[in-house]
mmCIF file of C-alpha atoms in Angstrom:
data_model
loop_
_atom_site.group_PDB
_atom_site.id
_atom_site.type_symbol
_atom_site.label_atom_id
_atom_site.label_comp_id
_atom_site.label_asym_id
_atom_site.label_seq_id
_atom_site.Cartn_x
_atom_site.Cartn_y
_atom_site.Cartn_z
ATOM 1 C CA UNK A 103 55.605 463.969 145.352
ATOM 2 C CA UNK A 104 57.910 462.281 148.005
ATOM 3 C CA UNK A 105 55.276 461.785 150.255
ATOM 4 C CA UNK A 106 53.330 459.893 147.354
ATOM 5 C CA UNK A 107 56.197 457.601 146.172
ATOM 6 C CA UNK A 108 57.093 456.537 149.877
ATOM 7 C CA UNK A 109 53.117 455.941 150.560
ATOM 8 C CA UNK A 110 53.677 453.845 147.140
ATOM 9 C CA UNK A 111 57.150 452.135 148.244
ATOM 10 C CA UNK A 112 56.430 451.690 151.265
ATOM 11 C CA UNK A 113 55.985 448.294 152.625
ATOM 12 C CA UNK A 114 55.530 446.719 156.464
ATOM 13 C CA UNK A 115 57.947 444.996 158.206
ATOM 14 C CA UNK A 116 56.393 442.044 157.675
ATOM 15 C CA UNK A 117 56.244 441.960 153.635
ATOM 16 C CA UNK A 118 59.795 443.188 153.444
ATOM 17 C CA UNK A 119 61.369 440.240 155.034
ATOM 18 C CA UNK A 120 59.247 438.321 152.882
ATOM 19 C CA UNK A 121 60.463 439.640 150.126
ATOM 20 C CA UNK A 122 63.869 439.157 151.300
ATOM 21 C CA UNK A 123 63.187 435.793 151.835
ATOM 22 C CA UNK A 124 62.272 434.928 148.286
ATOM 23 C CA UNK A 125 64.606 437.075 146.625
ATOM 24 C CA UNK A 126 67.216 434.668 148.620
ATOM 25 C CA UNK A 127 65.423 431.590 147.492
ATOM 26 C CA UNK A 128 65.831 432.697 143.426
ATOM 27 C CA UNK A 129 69.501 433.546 143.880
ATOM 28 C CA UNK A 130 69.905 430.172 145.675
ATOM 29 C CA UNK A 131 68.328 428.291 143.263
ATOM 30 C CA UNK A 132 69.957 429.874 140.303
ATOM 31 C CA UNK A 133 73.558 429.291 140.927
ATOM 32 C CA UNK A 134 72.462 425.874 141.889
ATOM 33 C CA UNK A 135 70.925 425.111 138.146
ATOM 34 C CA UNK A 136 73.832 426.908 137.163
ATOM 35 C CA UNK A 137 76.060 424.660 138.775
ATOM 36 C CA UNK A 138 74.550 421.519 137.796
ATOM 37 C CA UNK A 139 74.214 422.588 133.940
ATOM 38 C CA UNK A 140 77.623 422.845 134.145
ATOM 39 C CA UNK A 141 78.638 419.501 135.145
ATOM 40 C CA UNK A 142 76.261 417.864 132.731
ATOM 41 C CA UNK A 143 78.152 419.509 129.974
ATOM 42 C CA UNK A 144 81.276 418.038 130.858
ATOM 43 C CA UNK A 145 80.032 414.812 131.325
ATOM 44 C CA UNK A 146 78.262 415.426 127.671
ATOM 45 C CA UNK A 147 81.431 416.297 126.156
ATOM 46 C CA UNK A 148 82.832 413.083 127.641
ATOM 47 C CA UNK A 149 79.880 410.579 126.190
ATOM 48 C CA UNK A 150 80.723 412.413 122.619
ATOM 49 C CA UNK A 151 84.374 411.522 122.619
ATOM 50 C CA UNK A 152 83.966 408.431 123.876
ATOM 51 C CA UNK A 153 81.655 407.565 121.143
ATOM 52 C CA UNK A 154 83.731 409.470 117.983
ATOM 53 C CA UNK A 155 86.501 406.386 119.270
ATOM 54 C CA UNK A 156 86.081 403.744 116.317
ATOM 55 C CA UNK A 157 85.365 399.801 117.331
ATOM 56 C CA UNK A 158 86.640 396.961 115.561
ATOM 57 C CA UNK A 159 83.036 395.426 114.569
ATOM 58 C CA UNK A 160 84.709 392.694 112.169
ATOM 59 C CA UNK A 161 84.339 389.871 114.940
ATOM 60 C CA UNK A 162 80.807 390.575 115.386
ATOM 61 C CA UNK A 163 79.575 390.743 111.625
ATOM 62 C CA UNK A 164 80.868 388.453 109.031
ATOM 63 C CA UNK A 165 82.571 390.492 106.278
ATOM 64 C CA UNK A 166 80.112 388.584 103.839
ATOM 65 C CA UNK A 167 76.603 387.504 104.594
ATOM 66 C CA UNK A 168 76.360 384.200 102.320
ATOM 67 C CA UNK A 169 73.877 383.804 99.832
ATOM 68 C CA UNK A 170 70.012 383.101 101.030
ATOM 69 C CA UNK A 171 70.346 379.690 99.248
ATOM 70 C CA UNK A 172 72.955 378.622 101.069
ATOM 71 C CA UNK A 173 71.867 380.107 104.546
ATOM 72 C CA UNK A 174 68.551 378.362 103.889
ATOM 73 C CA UNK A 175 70.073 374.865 103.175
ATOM 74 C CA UNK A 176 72.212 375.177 106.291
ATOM 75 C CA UNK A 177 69.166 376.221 108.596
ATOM 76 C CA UNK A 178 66.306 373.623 107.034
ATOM 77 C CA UNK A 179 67.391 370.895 105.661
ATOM 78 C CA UNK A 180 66.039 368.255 108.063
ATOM 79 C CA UNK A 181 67.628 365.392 109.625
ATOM 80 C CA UNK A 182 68.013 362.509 107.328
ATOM 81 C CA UNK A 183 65.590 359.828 108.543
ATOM 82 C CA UNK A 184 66.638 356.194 108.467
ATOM 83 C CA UNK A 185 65.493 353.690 106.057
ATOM 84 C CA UNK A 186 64.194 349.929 106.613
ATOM 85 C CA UNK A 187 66.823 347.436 106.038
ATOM 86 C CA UNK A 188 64.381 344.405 105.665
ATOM 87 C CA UNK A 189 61.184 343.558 105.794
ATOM 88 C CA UNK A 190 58.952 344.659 108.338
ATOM 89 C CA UNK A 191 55.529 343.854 110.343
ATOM 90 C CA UNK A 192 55.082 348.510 110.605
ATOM 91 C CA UNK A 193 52.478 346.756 114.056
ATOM 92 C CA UNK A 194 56.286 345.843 115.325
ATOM 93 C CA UNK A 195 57.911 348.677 115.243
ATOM 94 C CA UNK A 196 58.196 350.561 118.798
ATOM 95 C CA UNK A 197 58.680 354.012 119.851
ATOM 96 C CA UNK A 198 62.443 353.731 119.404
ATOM 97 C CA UNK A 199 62.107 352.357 115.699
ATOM 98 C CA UNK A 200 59.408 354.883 114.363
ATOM 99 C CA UNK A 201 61.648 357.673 116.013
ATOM 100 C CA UNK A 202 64.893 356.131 114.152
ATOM 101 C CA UNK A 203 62.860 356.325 110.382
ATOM 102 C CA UNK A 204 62.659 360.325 111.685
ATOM 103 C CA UNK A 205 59.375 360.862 113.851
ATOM 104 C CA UNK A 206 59.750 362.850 116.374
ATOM 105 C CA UNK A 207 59.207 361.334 119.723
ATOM 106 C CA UNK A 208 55.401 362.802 119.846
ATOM 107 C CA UNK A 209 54.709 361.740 116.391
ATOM 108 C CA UNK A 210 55.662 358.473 117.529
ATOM 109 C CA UNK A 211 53.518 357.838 120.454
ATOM 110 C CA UNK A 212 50.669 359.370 118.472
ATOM 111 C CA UNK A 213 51.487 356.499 116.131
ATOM 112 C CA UNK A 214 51.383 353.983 118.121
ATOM 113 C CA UNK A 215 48.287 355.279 120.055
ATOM 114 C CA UNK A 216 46.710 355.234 116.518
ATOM 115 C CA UNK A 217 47.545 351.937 115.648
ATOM 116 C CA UNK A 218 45.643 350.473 118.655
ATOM 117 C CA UNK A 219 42.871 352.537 118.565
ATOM 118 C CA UNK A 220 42.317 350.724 114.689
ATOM 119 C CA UNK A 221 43.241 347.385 115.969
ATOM 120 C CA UNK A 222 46.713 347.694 113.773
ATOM 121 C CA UNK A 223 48.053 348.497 110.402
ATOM 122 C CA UNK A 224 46.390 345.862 108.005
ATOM 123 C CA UNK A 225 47.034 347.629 104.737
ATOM 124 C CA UNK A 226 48.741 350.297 103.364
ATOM 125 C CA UNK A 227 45.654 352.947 103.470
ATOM 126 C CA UNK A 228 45.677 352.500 107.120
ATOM 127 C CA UNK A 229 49.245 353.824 107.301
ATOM 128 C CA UNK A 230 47.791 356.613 104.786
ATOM 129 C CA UNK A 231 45.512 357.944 106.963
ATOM 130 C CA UNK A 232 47.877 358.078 109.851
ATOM 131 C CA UNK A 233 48.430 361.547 109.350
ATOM 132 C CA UNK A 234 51.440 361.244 112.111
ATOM 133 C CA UNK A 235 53.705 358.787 109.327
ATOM 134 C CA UNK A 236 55.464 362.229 107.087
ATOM 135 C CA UNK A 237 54.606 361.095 103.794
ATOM 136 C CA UNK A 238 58.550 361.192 102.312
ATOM 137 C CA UNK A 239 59.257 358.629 105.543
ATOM 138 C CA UNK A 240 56.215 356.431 104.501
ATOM 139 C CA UNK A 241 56.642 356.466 101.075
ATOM 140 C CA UNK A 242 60.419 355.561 101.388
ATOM 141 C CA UNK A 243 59.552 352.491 103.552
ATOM 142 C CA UNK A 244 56.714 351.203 101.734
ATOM 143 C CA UNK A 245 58.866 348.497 99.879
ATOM 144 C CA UNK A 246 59.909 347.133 103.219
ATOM 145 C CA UNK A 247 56.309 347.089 104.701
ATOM 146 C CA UNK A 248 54.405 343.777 105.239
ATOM 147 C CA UNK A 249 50.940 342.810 106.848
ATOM 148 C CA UNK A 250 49.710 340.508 108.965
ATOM 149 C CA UNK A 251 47.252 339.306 106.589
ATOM 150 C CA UNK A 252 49.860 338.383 104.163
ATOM 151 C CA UNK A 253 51.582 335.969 106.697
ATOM 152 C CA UNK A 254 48.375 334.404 108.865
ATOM 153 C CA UNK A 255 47.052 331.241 108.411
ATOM 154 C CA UNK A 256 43.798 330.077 108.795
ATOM 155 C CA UNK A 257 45.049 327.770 111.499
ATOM 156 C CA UNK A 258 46.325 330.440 113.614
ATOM 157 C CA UNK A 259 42.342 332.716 113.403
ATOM 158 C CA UNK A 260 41.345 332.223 116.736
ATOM 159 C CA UNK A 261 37.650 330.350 117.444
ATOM 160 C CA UNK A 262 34.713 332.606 117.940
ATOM 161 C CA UNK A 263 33.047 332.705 121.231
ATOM 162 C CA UNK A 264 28.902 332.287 121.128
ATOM 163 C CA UNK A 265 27.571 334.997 123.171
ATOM 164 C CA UNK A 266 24.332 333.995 123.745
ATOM 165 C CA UNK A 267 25.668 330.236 125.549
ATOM 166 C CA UNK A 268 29.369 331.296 126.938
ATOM 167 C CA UNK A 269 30.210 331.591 130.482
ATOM 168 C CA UNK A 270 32.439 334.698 131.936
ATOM 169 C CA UNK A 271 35.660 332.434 131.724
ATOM 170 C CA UNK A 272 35.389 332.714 127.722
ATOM 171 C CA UNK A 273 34.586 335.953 127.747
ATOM 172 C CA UNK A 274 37.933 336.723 130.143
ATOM 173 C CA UNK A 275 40.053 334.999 126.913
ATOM 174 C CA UNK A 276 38.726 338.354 125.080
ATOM 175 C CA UNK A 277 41.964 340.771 125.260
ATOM 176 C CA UNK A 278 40.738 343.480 127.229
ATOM 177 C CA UNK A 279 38.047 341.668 128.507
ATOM 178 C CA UNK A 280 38.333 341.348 132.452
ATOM 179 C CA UNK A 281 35.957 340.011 135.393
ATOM 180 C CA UNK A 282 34.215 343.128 135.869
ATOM 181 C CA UNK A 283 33.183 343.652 132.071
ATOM 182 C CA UNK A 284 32.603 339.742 131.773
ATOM 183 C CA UNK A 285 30.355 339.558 134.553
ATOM 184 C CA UNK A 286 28.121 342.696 133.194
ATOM 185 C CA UNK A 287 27.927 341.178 129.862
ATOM 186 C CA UNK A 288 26.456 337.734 131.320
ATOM 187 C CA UNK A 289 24.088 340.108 133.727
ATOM 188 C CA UNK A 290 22.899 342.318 130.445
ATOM 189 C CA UNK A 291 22.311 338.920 127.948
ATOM 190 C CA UNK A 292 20.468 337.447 130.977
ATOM 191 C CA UNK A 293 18.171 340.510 131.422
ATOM 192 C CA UNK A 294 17.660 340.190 127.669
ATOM 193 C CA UNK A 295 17.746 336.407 127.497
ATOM 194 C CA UNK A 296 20.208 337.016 124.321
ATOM 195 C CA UNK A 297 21.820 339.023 122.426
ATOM 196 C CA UNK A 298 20.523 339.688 118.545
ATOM 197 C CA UNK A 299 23.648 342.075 117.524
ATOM 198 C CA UNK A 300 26.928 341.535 118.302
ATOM 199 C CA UNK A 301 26.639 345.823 118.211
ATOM 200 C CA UNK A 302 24.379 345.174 121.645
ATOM 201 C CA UNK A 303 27.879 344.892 123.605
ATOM 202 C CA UNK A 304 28.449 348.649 122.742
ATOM 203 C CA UNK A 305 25.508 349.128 125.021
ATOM 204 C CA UNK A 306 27.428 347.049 128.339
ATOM 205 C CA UNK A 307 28.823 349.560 130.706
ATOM 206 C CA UNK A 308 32.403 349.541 130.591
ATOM 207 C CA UNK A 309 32.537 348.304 126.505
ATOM 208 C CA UNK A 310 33.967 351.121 124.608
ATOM 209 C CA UNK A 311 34.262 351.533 120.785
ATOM 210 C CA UNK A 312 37.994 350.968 121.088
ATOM 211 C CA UNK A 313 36.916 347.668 122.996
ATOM 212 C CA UNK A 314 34.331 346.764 120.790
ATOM 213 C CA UNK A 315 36.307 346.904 117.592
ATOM 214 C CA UNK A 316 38.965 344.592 118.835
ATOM 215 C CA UNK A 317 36.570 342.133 120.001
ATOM 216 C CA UNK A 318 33.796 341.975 117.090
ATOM 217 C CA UNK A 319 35.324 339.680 115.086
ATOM 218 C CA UNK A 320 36.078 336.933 118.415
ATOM 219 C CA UNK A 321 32.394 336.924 118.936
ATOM 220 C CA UNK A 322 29.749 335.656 117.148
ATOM 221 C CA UNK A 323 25.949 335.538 118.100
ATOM 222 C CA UNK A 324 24.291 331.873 118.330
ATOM 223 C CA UNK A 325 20.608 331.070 118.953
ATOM 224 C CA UNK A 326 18.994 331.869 121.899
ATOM 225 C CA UNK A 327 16.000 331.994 124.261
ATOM 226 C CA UNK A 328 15.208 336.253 123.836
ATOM 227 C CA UNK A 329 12.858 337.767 125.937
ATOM 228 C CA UNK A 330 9.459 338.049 124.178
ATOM 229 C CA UNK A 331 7.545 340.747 125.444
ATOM 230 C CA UNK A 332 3.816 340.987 124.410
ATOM 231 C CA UNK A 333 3.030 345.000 123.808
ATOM 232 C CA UNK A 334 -0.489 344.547 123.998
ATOM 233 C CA UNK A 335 -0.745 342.663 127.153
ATOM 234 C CA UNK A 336 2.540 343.730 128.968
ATOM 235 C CA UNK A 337 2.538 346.113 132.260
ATOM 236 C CA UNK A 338 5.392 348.601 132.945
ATOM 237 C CA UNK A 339 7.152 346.316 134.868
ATOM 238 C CA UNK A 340 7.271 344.165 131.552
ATOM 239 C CA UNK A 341 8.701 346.368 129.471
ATOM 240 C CA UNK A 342 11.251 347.312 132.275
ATOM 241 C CA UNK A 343 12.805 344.318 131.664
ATOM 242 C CA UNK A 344 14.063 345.571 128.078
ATOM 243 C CA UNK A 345 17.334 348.680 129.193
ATOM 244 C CA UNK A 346 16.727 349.867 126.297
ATOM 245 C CA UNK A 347 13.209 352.038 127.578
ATOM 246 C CA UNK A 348 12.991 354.483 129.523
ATOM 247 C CA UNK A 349 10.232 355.477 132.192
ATOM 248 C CA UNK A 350 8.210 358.048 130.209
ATOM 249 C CA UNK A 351 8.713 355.793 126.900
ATOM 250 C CA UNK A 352 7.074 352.939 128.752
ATOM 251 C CA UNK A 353 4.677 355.202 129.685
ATOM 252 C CA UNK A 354 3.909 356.704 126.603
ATOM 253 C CA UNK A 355 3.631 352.985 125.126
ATOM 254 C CA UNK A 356 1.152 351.896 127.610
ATOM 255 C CA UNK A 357 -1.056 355.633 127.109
ATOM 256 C CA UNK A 358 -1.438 354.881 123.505
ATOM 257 C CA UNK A 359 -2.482 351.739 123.829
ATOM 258 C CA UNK A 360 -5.155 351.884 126.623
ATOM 259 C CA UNK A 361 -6.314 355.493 124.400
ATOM 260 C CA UNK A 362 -6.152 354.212 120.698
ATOM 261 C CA UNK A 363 -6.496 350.425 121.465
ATOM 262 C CA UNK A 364 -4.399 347.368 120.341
ATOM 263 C CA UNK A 365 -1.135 347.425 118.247
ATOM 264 C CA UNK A 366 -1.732 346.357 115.036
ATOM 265 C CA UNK A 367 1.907 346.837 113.874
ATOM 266 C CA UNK A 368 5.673 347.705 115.467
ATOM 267 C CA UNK A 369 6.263 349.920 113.474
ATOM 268 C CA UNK A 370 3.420 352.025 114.713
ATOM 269 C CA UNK A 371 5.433 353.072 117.812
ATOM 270 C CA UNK A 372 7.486 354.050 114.873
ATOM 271 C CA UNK A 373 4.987 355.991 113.084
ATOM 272 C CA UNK A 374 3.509 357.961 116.425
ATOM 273 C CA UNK A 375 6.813 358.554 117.372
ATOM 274 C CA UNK A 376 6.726 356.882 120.636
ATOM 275 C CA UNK A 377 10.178 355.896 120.636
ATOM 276 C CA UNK A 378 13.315 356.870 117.783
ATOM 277 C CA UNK A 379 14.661 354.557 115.302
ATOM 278 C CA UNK A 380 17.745 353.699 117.166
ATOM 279 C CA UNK A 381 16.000 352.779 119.633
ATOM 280 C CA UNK A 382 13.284 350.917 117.829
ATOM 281 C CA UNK A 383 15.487 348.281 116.015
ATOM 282 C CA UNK A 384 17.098 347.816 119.534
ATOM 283 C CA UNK A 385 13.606 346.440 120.996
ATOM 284 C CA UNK A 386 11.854 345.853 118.016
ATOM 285 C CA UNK A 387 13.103 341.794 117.780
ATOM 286 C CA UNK A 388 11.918 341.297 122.208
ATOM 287 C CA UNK A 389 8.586 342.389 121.146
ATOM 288 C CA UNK A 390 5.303 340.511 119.961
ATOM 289 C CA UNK A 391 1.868 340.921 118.756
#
């Protein structure tokens, strides 16, 4: 029996030491959780003391939270705007002034940037659909509003330039109107020999809408030698004349009429969809039977 326990204990040199080795490492590590579970209590016992101490919290909170009525008014009630004293031109007023009546500084350069896109206020439904003007401000200044047309004699309209006979000096007394665009609109009426639509100077390079609206009513269109361009007869280079067409339009103008024969009517390029209608009242009055 001794021999068999001893042949069941027994263990090399080797393993033993490994044992001993490990059994070291567990007591070491032990009394060192040991230790450290017994700071953290203290330190635990410390937080919970601390925090059992009472705080004055009257200086943070108010001891009574007013009503929501009067926390509301406090909070929202905007700024009281300003009111017009006397009576005012609103295409006057500046940054500074629409700002004083209580726009806010973006509001009022969107104003302003709306009022010369329109060509100014002329009535009170143009200040309506400047969506930038709050309606309490407008409608408390509306009394004190007044409009150019109201004040403007007919002695002070400015004369009307003829576009079809001026020179690029006239054109220059157009506000906006510099040498660049002048010069292009003499170059385009010549290519056209006139103009038939004051609309046609949308169609100058350099003429936008903005341009175009304050302009119209400075311009008028006068008689005129226009380019007459005979569709039955005329080559490509004819109808490149007109910068209205383009290649494969000209093109397609010339196909149909050596294939189908003469032009009868206009409207037939119209009707076999050689060109679009924009386009056909554009080029419609240069061309001829």
């Amino acid at each position: 029996m001794k021999k068999l326990l001893r042949s069941i204990l027994h263990y090399p040199y080797a393993e033993r030491r490994g044992i001993f080795v490990l059994t070291a490492f567990i007591a070491v590590f032990f009394l060192f959780e040991s230790v450290r579970f017994f700071i953290e209590q203290k330190e635990y016992s410390k937080l919970i003391h601390i925090a059992q101490i009472p705080v004055d919290t009257s200086y943070i909170f108010p001891k009574s939270i007013p009503n929501s009525h009067n926390y509301t008014k406090k909070h929202t009630t905007p700024k009281k705007s300003n009111t017009l004293k006397n009576k005012t031109n609103p295409n006057a007023l500046e940054i500074k002034d629409w700002i004083a009546l209580g726009l806010s500084p973006k509001q009022a350069e969107t104003t302003l940037k709306f009022r010369d896109k329109i060509g100014g206020f002329k009535n009170v439904s143009d200040l309506q659909k400047c969506f930038t003007i709050p309606k309490n401000i407008l409608e408390r200044n509306l009394p004190f509003f007044v409009f150019p047309e109201a004040s403007i004699s007919k002695t002070s309209i400015q004369p009307t330039i003829k576009l079809n006979s001026c020179d690029s000096n006239e054109l220059m007394k157009l506000k906006g109107v510099g040498p660049k665009i002048a010069s292009r609109i003499i170059k385009f009426r010549n290519r056209l020999g006139a103009f038939h639509s004051k609309t046609q100077l949308k169609d100058v390079y350099g003429i936008s809408e903005e341009l175009y609206q304050s302009i119209e009513s400075q311009v008028e269109i006068d008689l005129g030698n226009m380019l007459q361009i005979q569709i039955n007869y005329a080559q490509y280079k004819d109808f490149a004349q007109l910068p209205y067409l383009q290649k494969d339009e000209i093109k397609a103008i010339i196909n149909y009429r050596e294939k189908i024969g003469y032009f009868k009517d206009l409207k037939t390029l119209l009707d076999e969809k050689l060109i679009n209608d924009e386009k056909y009242f554009k080029i419609a009055p240069y061309l001829v039977l």
